[in-house]
Amino acid sequence: VGLTKAMCDELAEFNIQVNAIAPGYFATPLTEMTRADKTRNAEILAHIPANRWGYTADLMGALVFLSSAASDYVNGTVLTVDGGYLVR
């Protein structure tokens, strides 16, 4: 978060946007063991209102938005994609 904001501050004058995506819990090969542990998986899902792990496809909307002209005035922002995890 700090790096995103600092880079935004430094690069905005050159018309360079700096934003970040902060993913929550995502189903990847690196999280396979955690997802297979029924107790740990249930603990994690209890904190996600969407009640599921994220998938790579869930990031696509954020990526497309930040890469498009629709985000021309978005700068120094961290877009959280976590199924609502931070609200719990």
N, CA, C and O atoms as a Tinker XYZ file with bonds, in Angstrom:
   352  protein
     1  N      0.840000   -1.183000    0.000000    73     2
     2  CA     0.000000    0.000000    0.000000    64     1     3
     3  C      0.882000    1.241000    0.000000    63     2     4     5
     4  O      0.668000    2.159000   -0.792000    81     3
     5  N      1.861000    1.269000    0.878000    73     3     6
     6  CA     2.750000    2.425000    0.966000    64     5     7
     7  C      3.536000    2.648000   -0.310000    63     6     8     9
     8  O      3.698000    3.784000   -0.757000    81     7
     9  N      4.026000    1.564000   -0.899000    73     7    10
    10  CA     4.787000    1.678000   -2.144000    64     9    11
    11  C      3.900000    2.203000   -3.269000    63    10    12    13
    12  O      4.334000    3.040000   -4.061000    81    11
    13  N      2.677000    1.722000   -3.343000    73    11    14
    14  CA     1.736000    2.184000   -4.370000    64    13    15
    15  C      1.507000    3.683000   -4.253000    63    14    16    17
    16  O      1.542000    4.401000   -5.252000    81    15
    17  N      1.275000    4.152000   -3.045000    73    15    18
    18  CA     1.022000    5.576000   -2.827000    64    17    19
    19  C      2.275000    6.414000   -3.097000    63    18    20    21
    20  O      2.187000    7.488000   -3.693000    81    19
    21  N      3.426000    5.931000   -2.666000    73    19    22
    22  CA     4.671000    6.673000   -2.888000    64    21    23
    23  C      4.994000    6.775000   -4.375000    63    22    24    25
    24  O      5.390000    7.835000   -4.860000    81    23
    25  N      4.821000    5.665000   -5.097000    73    23    26
    26  CA     5.093000    5.690000   -6.534000    64    25    27
    27  C      4.096000    6.575000   -7.269000    63    26    28    29
    28  O      4.462000    7.258000   -8.226000    81    27
    29  N      2.851000    6.570000   -6.834000    73    27    30
    30  CA     1.843000    7.461000   -7.417000    64    29    31
    31  C      2.286000    8.906000   -7.262000    63    30    32    33
    32  O      2.243000    9.687000   -8.213000    81    31
    33  N      2.706000    9.247000   -6.070000    73    31    34
    34  CA     3.125000   10.618000   -5.782000    64    33    35
    35  C      4.306000   11.034000   -6.654000    63    34    36    37
    36  O      4.364000   12.169000   -7.127000    81    35
    37  N      5.235000   10.123000   -6.863000    73    35    38
    38  CA     6.433000   10.429000   -7.647000    64    37    39
    39  C      6.175000   10.452000   -9.159000    63    38    40    41
    40  O      6.792000   11.238000   -9.878000    81    39
    41  N      5.278000    9.605000   -9.639000    73    39    42
    42  CA     5.133000    9.420000  -11.083000    64    41    43
    43  C      3.927000   10.098000  -11.717000    63    42    44    45
    44  O      3.829000   10.152000  -12.943000    81    43
    45  N      3.015000   10.613000  -10.915000    73    43    46
    46  CA     1.801000   11.238000  -11.457000    64    45    47
    47  C      2.124000   12.400000  -12.392000    63    46    48    49
    48  O      1.438000   12.594000  -13.395000    81    47
    49  N      3.151000   13.166000  -12.078000    73    47    50
    50  CA     3.499000   14.316000  -12.924000    64    49    51
    51  C      3.916000   13.893000  -14.331000    63    50    52    53
    52  O      3.907000   14.711000  -15.251000    81    51
    53  N      4.283000   12.620000  -14.505000    73    51    54
    54  CA     4.669000   12.099000  -15.815000    64    53    55
    55  C      3.505000   11.352000  -16.478000    63    54    56    57
    56  O      3.699000   10.619000  -17.448000    81    55
    57  N      2.300000   11.548000  -15.944000    73    55    58
    58  CA     1.092000   10.897000  -16.445000    64    57    59
    59  C      1.170000    9.371000  -16.349000    63    58    60    61
    60  O      0.660000    8.647000  -17.205000    81    59
    61  N      1.820000    8.910000  -15.286000    73    59    62
    62  CA     1.911000    7.471000  -15.018000    64    61    63
    63  C      1.045000    7.158000  -13.811000    63    62    64    65
    64  O      1.215000    7.736000  -12.738000    81    63
    65  N      0.119000    6.238000  -14.003000    73    63    66
    66  CA    -0.748000    5.816000  -12.911000    64    65    67
    67  C     -0.131000    4.609000  -12.208000    63    66    68    69
    68  O      0.434000    3.723000  -12.849000    81    67
    69  N     -0.246000    4.592000  -10.901000    73    67    70
    70  CA     0.235000    3.457000  -10.116000    64    69    71
    71  C     -0.896000    3.015000   -9.195000    63    70    72    73
    72  O     -1.312000    3.749000   -8.299000    81    71
    73  N     -1.375000    1.823000   -9.429000    73    71    74
    74  CA    -2.430000    1.233000   -8.616000    64    73    75
    75  C     -2.027000   -0.200000   -8.307000    63    74    76    77
    76  O     -1.095000   -0.735000   -8.906000    81    75
    77  N     -2.722000   -0.806000   -7.384000    73    75    78
    78  CA    -2.423000   -2.189000   -7.019000    64    77    79
    79  C     -3.719000   -2.958000   -6.817000    63    78    80    81
    80  O     -4.776000   -2.384000   -6.555000    81    79
    81  N     -3.606000   -4.254000   -6.946000    73    79    82
    82  CA    -4.716000   -5.148000   -6.628000    64    81    83
    83  C     -4.274000   -5.982000   -5.435000    63    82    84    85
    84  O     -3.197000   -6.577000   -5.444000    81    83
    85  N     -5.118000   -6.017000   -4.408000    73    83    86
    86  CA    -4.832000   -6.804000   -3.209000    64    85    87
    87  C     -5.798000   -7.986000   -3.174000    63    86    88    89
    88  O     -6.947000   -7.839000   -2.757000    81    87
    89  N     -5.336000   -9.153000   -3.610000    73    87    90
    90  CA    -6.224000  -10.311000   -3.601000    64    89    91
    91  C     -6.360000  -10.899000   -2.203000    63    90    92    93
    92  O     -5.451000  -10.808000   -1.378000    81    91
    93  N     -7.505000  -11.498000   -1.963000    73    91    94
    94  CA    -7.721000  -12.198000   -0.698000    64    93    95
    95  C     -7.245000  -13.634000   -0.834000    63    94    96    97
    96  O     -6.198000  -13.894000   -1.427000    81    95
    97  N     -8.008000  -14.561000   -0.289000    73    95    98
    98  CA    -7.675000  -15.982000   -0.379000    64    97    99
    99  C     -8.096000  -16.512000   -1.744000    63    98   100   101
   100  O     -9.270000  -16.455000   -2.112000    81    99
   101  N     -7.115000  -17.032000   -2.494000    73    99   102
   102  CA    -7.363000  -17.540000   -3.834000    64   101   103
   103  C     -6.949000  -18.995000   -3.947000    63   102   104   105
   104  O     -5.963000  -19.427000   -3.350000    81   103
   105  N     -7.717000  -19.740000   -4.721000    73   103   106
   106  CA    -7.420000  -21.146000   -4.975000    64   105   107
   107  C     -6.281000  -21.224000   -5.984000    63   106   108   109
   108  O     -6.459000  -20.941000   -7.169000    81   107
   109  N     -5.119000  -21.610000   -5.496000    73   107   110
   110  CA    -3.937000  -21.778000   -6.337000    64   109   111
   111  C     -3.222000  -23.049000   -5.885000    63   110   112   113
   112  O     -3.563000  -23.609000   -4.844000    81   111
   113  N     -2.243000  -23.508000   -6.648000    73   111   114
   114  CA    -1.477000  -24.665000   -6.186000    64   113   115
   115  C     -0.819000  -24.417000   -4.814000    63   114   116   117
   116  O     -0.641000  -25.354000   -4.035000    81   115
   117  N     -0.465000  -23.174000   -4.526000    73   115   118
   118  CA     0.175000  -22.870000   -3.240000    64   117   119
   119  C     -0.791000  -22.934000   -2.059000    63   118   120   121
   120  O     -0.356000  -23.080000   -0.917000    81   119
   121  N     -2.085000  -22.828000   -2.314000    73   119   122
   122  CA    -3.066000  -22.892000   -1.219000    64   121   123
   123  C     -3.779000  -24.242000   -1.164000    63   122   124   125
   124  O     -4.706000  -24.425000   -0.375000    81   123
   125  N     -3.355000  -25.169000   -1.985000    73   123   126
   126  CA    -4.019000  -26.472000   -2.061000    64   125   127
   127  C     -4.031000  -27.202000   -0.720000    63   126   128   129
   128  O     -5.060000  -27.756000   -0.334000    81   127
   129  N     -2.917000  -27.213000   -0.010000    73   127   130
   130  CA    -2.855000  -27.908000    1.282000    64   129   131
   131  C     -3.778000  -27.258000    2.307000    63   130   132   133
   132  O     -4.425000  -27.955000    3.088000    81   131
   133  N     -3.843000  -25.942000    2.309000    73   131   134
   134  CA    -4.722000  -25.231000    3.241000    64   133   135
   135  C     -6.175000  -25.536000    2.924000    63   134   136   137
   136  O     -6.976000  -25.760000    3.831000    81   135
   137  N     -6.517000  -25.546000    1.659000    73   135   138
   138  CA    -7.893000  -25.838000    1.263000    64   137   139
   139  C     -8.275000  -27.276000    1.583000    63   138   140   141
   140  O     -9.438000  -27.559000    1.871000    81   139
   141  N     -7.303000  -28.188000    1.535000    73   139   142
   142  CA    -7.561000  -29.601000    1.827000    64   141   143
   143  C     -7.748000  -29.854000    3.326000    63   142   144   145
   144  O     -8.366000  -30.845000    3.717000    81   143
   145  N     -7.217000  -28.965000    4.156000    73   143   146
   146  CA    -7.378000  -29.081000    5.614000    64   145   147
   147  C     -8.775000  -28.573000    5.969000    63   146   148   149
   148  O     -9.017000  -27.366000    5.982000    81   147
   149  N     -9.688000  -29.493000    6.255000    73   147   150
   150  CA   -11.096000  -29.125000    6.454000    64   149   151
   151  C    -11.289000  -28.094000    7.558000    63   150   152   153
   152  O    -12.114000  -27.191000    7.424000    81   151
   153  N    -10.541000  -28.219000    8.641000    73   151   154
   154  CA   -10.684000  -27.274000    9.753000    64   153   155
   155  C    -10.226000  -25.885000    9.341000    63   154   156   157
   156  O    -10.942000  -24.903000    9.537000    81   155
   157  N     -9.038000  -25.807000    8.774000    73   155   158
   158  CA    -8.494000  -24.499000    8.366000    64   157   159
   159  C     -9.340000  -23.884000    7.252000    63   158   160   161
   160  O     -9.597000  -22.680000    7.261000    81   159
   161  N     -9.767000  -24.694000    6.307000    73   159   162
   162  CA   -10.600000  -24.200000    5.217000    64   161   163
   163  C    -11.895000  -23.597000    5.768000    63   162   164   165
   164  O    -12.317000  -22.527000    5.328000    81   163
   165  N    -12.517000  -24.271000    6.717000    73   163   166
   166  CA   -13.761000  -23.766000    7.314000    64   165   167
   167  C    -13.524000  -22.459000    8.063000    63   166   168   169
   168  O    -14.364000  -21.560000    8.023000    81   167
   169  N    -12.380000  -22.348000    8.749000    73   167   170
   170  CA   -12.047000  -21.108000    9.465000    64   169   171
   171  C    -11.929000  -19.939000    8.492000    63   170   172   173
   172  O    -12.424000  -18.843000    8.757000    81   171
   173  N    -11.277000  -20.183000    7.380000    73   171   174
   174  CA   -11.088000  -19.130000    6.376000    64   173   175
   175  C    -12.427000  -18.747000    5.747000    63   174   176   177
   176  O    -12.748000  -17.563000    5.642000    81   175
   177  N    -13.199000  -19.736000    5.334000    73   175   178
   178  CA   -14.481000  -19.456000    4.684000    64   177   179
   179  C    -15.456000  -18.736000    5.607000    63   178   180   181
   180  O    -16.316000  -17.989000    5.139000    81   179
   181  N    -15.330000  -18.951000    6.901000    73   179   182
   182  CA   -16.201000  -18.265000    7.866000    64   181   183
   183  C    -15.983000  -16.758000    7.851000    63   182   184   185
   184  O    -16.840000  -15.999000    8.303000    81   183
   185  N    -14.842000  -16.323000    7.333000    73   183   186
   186  CA   -14.517000  -14.894000    7.278000    64   185   187
   187  C    -14.759000  -14.281000    5.901000    63   186   188   189
   188  O    -14.519000  -13.090000    5.703000    81   187
   189  N    -15.227000  -15.074000    4.960000    73   187   190
   190  CA   -15.449000  -14.588000    3.598000    64   189   191
   191  C    -16.950000  -14.605000    3.306000    63   190   192   193
   192  O    -17.526000  -15.681000    3.145000    81   191
   193  N    -17.593000  -13.439000    3.235000    73   191   194
   194  CA   -19.027000  -13.404000    2.950000    64   193   195
   195  C    -19.419000  -14.153000    1.670000    63   194   196   197
   196  O    -20.517000  -14.706000    1.598000    81   195
   197  N    -18.558000  -14.177000    0.682000    73   195   198
   198  CA   -18.852000  -14.907000   -0.560000    64   197   199
   199  C    -18.829000  -16.419000   -0.334000    63   198   200   201
   200  O    -19.291000  -17.184000   -1.180000    81   199
   201  N    -18.293000  -16.843000    0.802000    73   199   202
   202  CA   -18.245000  -18.249000    1.219000    64   201   203
   203  C    -17.527000  -19.153000    0.214000    63   202   204   205
   204  O    -17.915000  -20.304000    0.014000    81   203
   205  N    -16.492000  -18.626000   -0.403000    73   203   206
   206  CA   -15.679000  -19.435000   -1.314000    64   205   207
   207  C    -14.317000  -18.786000   -1.493000    63   206   208   209
   208  O    -14.127000  -17.605000   -1.202000    81   207
   209  N    -13.387000  -19.574000   -1.972000    73   207   210
   210  CA   -12.077000  -19.055000   -2.325000    64   209   211
   211  C    -12.199000  -18.338000   -3.671000    63   210   212   213
   212  O    -13.068000  -18.664000   -4.480000    81   211
   213  N    -11.337000  -17.379000   -3.897000    73   211   214
   214  CA   -11.325000  -16.692000   -5.176000    64   213   215
   215  C    -10.638000  -17.532000   -6.236000    63   214   216   217
   216  O     -9.839000  -18.418000   -5.933000    81   215
   217  N    -10.962000  -17.238000   -7.475000    73   215   218
   218  CA   -10.323000  -17.882000   -8.617000    64   217   219
   219  C     -9.662000  -16.801000   -9.454000    63   218   220   221
   220  O    -10.042000  -15.632000   -9.389000    81   219
   221  N     -8.686000  -17.192000  -10.227000    73   219   222
   222  CA    -7.961000  -16.235000  -11.060000    64   221   223
   223  C     -8.920000  -15.382000  -11.887000    63   222   224   225
   224  O     -8.695000  -14.184000  -12.056000    81   223
   225  N     -9.971000  -15.983000  -12.393000    73   223   226
   226  CA   -10.951000  -15.246000  -13.204000    64   225   227
   227  C    -11.595000  -14.108000  -12.418000    63   226   228   229
   228  O    -12.044000  -13.126000  -13.008000    81   227
   229  N    -11.644000  -14.233000  -11.094000    73   227   230
   230  CA   -12.234000  -13.176000  -10.273000    64   229   231
   231  C    -11.407000  -11.890000  -10.297000    63   230   232   233
   232  O    -11.912000  -10.821000   -9.954000    81   231
   233  N    -10.165000  -11.987000  -10.693000    73   231   234
   234  CA    -9.293000  -10.809000  -10.770000    64   233   235
   235  C     -9.417000  -10.072000  -12.099000    63   234   236   237
   236  O     -9.003000   -8.918000  -12.212000    81   235
   237  N     -9.979000  -10.729000  -13.094000    73   235   238
   238  CA   -10.002000  -10.167000  -14.444000    64   237   239
   239  C    -10.715000   -8.825000  -14.532000    63   238   240   241
   240  O    -10.226000   -7.922000  -15.212000    81   239
   241  N    -11.842000   -8.669000  -13.873000    73   239   242
   242  CA   -12.564000   -7.394000  -13.927000    64   241   243
   243  C    -11.721000   -6.246000  -13.404000    63   242   244   245
   244  O    -11.697000   -5.162000  -13.987000    81   243
   245  N    -11.024000   -6.492000  -12.291000    73   243   246
   246  CA   -10.160000   -5.463000  -11.718000    64   245   247
   247  C     -9.007000   -5.139000  -12.664000    63   246   248   249
   248  O     -8.653000   -3.974000  -12.847000    81   247
   249  N     -8.430000   -6.171000  -13.261000    73   247   250
   250  CA    -7.320000   -5.961000  -14.198000    64   249   251
   251  C     -7.767000   -5.179000  -15.427000    63   250   252   253
   252  O     -7.087000   -4.251000  -15.865000    81   251
   253  N     -8.908000   -5.560000  -15.973000    73   251   254
   254  CA    -9.425000   -4.869000  -17.162000    64   253   255
   255  C     -9.737000   -3.416000  -16.822000    63   254   256   257
   256  O     -9.383000   -2.513000  -17.580000    81   255
   257  N    -10.395000   -3.184000  -15.690000    73   255   258
   258  CA   -10.733000   -1.816000  -15.283000    64   257   259
   259  C     -9.479000   -0.960000  -15.137000    63   258   260   261
   260  O     -9.408000    0.134000  -15.697000    81   259
   261  N     -8.495000   -1.445000  -14.392000    73   259   262
   262  CA    -7.292000   -0.641000  -14.155000    64   261   263
   263  C     -6.454000   -0.456000  -15.420000    63   262   264   265
   264  O     -5.642000    0.466000  -15.499000    81   263
   265  N     -6.650000   -1.328000  -16.403000    73   263   266
   266  CA    -5.916000   -1.219000  -17.667000    64   265   267
   267  C     -6.653000   -0.385000  -18.706000    63   266   268   269
   268  O     -6.120000   -0.125000  -19.785000    81   267
   269  N     -7.864000    0.032000  -18.392000    73   267   270
   270  CA    -8.687000    0.727000  -19.381000    64   269   271
   271  C     -8.766000    2.231000  -19.116000    63   270   272   273
   272  O     -8.338000    2.727000  -18.074000    81   271
   273  N     -9.327000    2.930000  -20.093000    73   271   274
   274  CA    -9.528000    4.374000  -19.961000    64   273   275
   275  C    -10.526000    4.706000  -18.858000    63   274   276   277
   276  O    -10.559000    5.838000  -18.377000    81   275
   277  N    -11.336000    3.739000  -18.454000    73   275   278
   278  CA   -12.308000    3.969000  -17.380000    64   277   279
   279  C    -11.623000    4.314000  -16.060000    63   278   280   281
   280  O    -12.247000    4.876000  -15.160000    81   279
   281  N    -10.343000    3.979000  -15.949000    73   279   282
   282  CA    -9.615000    4.267000  -14.709000    64   281   283
   283  C     -8.594000    5.398000  -14.876000    63   282   284   285
   284  O     -7.660000    5.512000  -14.082000    81   283
   285  N     -8.767000    6.223000  -15.894000    73   283   286
   286  CA    -7.796000    7.291000  -16.157000    64   285   287
   287  C     -7.569000    8.237000  -14.982000    63   286   288   289
   288  O     -6.494000    8.826000  -14.863000    81   287
   289  N     -8.560000    8.389000  -14.117000    73   287   290
   290  CA    -8.420000    9.313000  -12.983000    64   289   291
   291  C     -8.269000    8.554000  -11.665000    63   290   292   293
   292  O     -8.409000    9.130000  -10.586000    81   291
   293  N     -7.986000    7.273000  -11.767000    73   291   294
   294  CA    -7.749000    6.436000  -10.584000    64   293   295
   295  C     -6.244000    6.321000  -10.422000    63   294   296   297
   296  O     -5.551000    5.833000  -11.316000    81   295
   297  N     -5.745000    6.765000   -9.292000    73   295   298
   298  CA    -4.303000    6.745000   -9.088000    64   297   299
   299  C     -3.992000    6.622000   -7.604000    63   298   300   301
   300  O     -4.604000    7.294000   -6.773000    81   299
   301  N     -3.039000    5.760000   -7.279000    73   299   302
   302  CA    -2.635000    5.573000   -5.891000    64   301   303
   303  C     -3.606000    4.719000   -5.095000    63   302   304   305
   304  O     -3.643000    4.793000   -3.867000    81   303
   305  N     -4.385000    3.917000   -5.788000    73   303   306
   306  CA    -5.434000    3.127000   -5.152000    64   305   307
   307  C     -5.058000    1.655000   -5.074000    63   306   308   309
   308  O     -4.426000    1.107000   -5.977000    81   307
   309  N     -5.459000    1.031000   -3.979000    73   307   310
   310  CA    -5.323000   -0.416000   -3.844000    64   309   311
   311  C     -6.732000   -0.994000   -3.920000    63   310   312   313
   312  O     -7.563000   -0.741000   -3.048000    81   311
   313  N     -6.990000   -1.760000   -4.952000    73   311   314
   314  CA    -8.299000   -2.364000   -5.174000    64   313   315
   315  C     -8.298000   -3.760000   -4.561000    63   314   316   317
   316  O     -7.565000   -4.643000   -5.007000    81   315
   317  N     -9.111000   -3.949000   -3.551000    73   315   318
   318  CA    -9.176000   -5.228000   -2.851000    64   317   319
   319  C    -10.171000   -6.147000   -3.541000    63   318   320   321
   320  O    -11.316000   -5.771000   -3.790000    81   319
   321  N     -9.719000   -7.355000   -3.844000    73   319   322
   322  CA   -10.568000   -8.375000   -4.458000    64   321   323
   323  C    -10.504000   -9.585000   -3.528000    63   322   324   325
   324  O     -9.630000  -10.442000   -3.657000    81   323
   325  N    -11.458000   -9.636000   -2.580000    73   323   326
   326  CA   -11.349000  -10.652000   -1.524000    64   325   327
   327  C    -12.661000  -11.315000   -1.127000    63   326   328   329
   328  O    -12.730000  -11.968000   -0.085000    81   327
   329  N    -13.696000  -11.161000   -1.935000    73   327   330
   330  CA   -14.973000  -11.779000   -1.612000    64   329   331
   331  C    -15.635000  -11.210000   -0.370000    63   330   332   333
   332  O    -16.563000  -11.807000    0.174000    81   331
   333  N    -15.158000  -10.057000    0.078000    73   331   334
   334  CA   -15.721000   -9.411000    1.260000    64   333   335
   335  C    -14.988000   -9.727000    2.552000    63   334   336   337
   336  O    -15.463000   -9.376000    3.632000    81   335
   337  N    -13.843000  -10.382000    2.460000    73   335   338
   338  CA   -13.081000  -10.799000    3.654000    64   337   339
   339  C    -12.854000   -9.659000    4.645000    63   338   340   341
   340  O    -12.985000   -9.857000    5.853000    81   339
   341  N    -12.521000   -8.490000    4.156000    73   339   342
   342  CA   -12.183000   -7.377000    5.055000    64   341   343
   343  C    -13.364000   -6.837000    5.853000    63   342   344   345
   344  O    -13.162000   -6.112000    6.827000    81   343
   345  N    -14.586000   -7.173000    5.465000    73   343   346
   346  CA   -15.736000   -6.677000    6.230000    64   345   347
   347  C    -15.990000   -7.497000    7.490000    63   346   348   349
   348  O    -16.713000   -7.058000    8.385000    81   347
   349  N    -15.406000   -8.672000    7.560000    73   347   350
   350  CA   -15.569000   -9.508000    8.748000    64   349   351
   351  C    -14.314000   -9.454000    9.564000    63   350   352
   352  O    -14.233000  -10.091000   10.614000    81   351
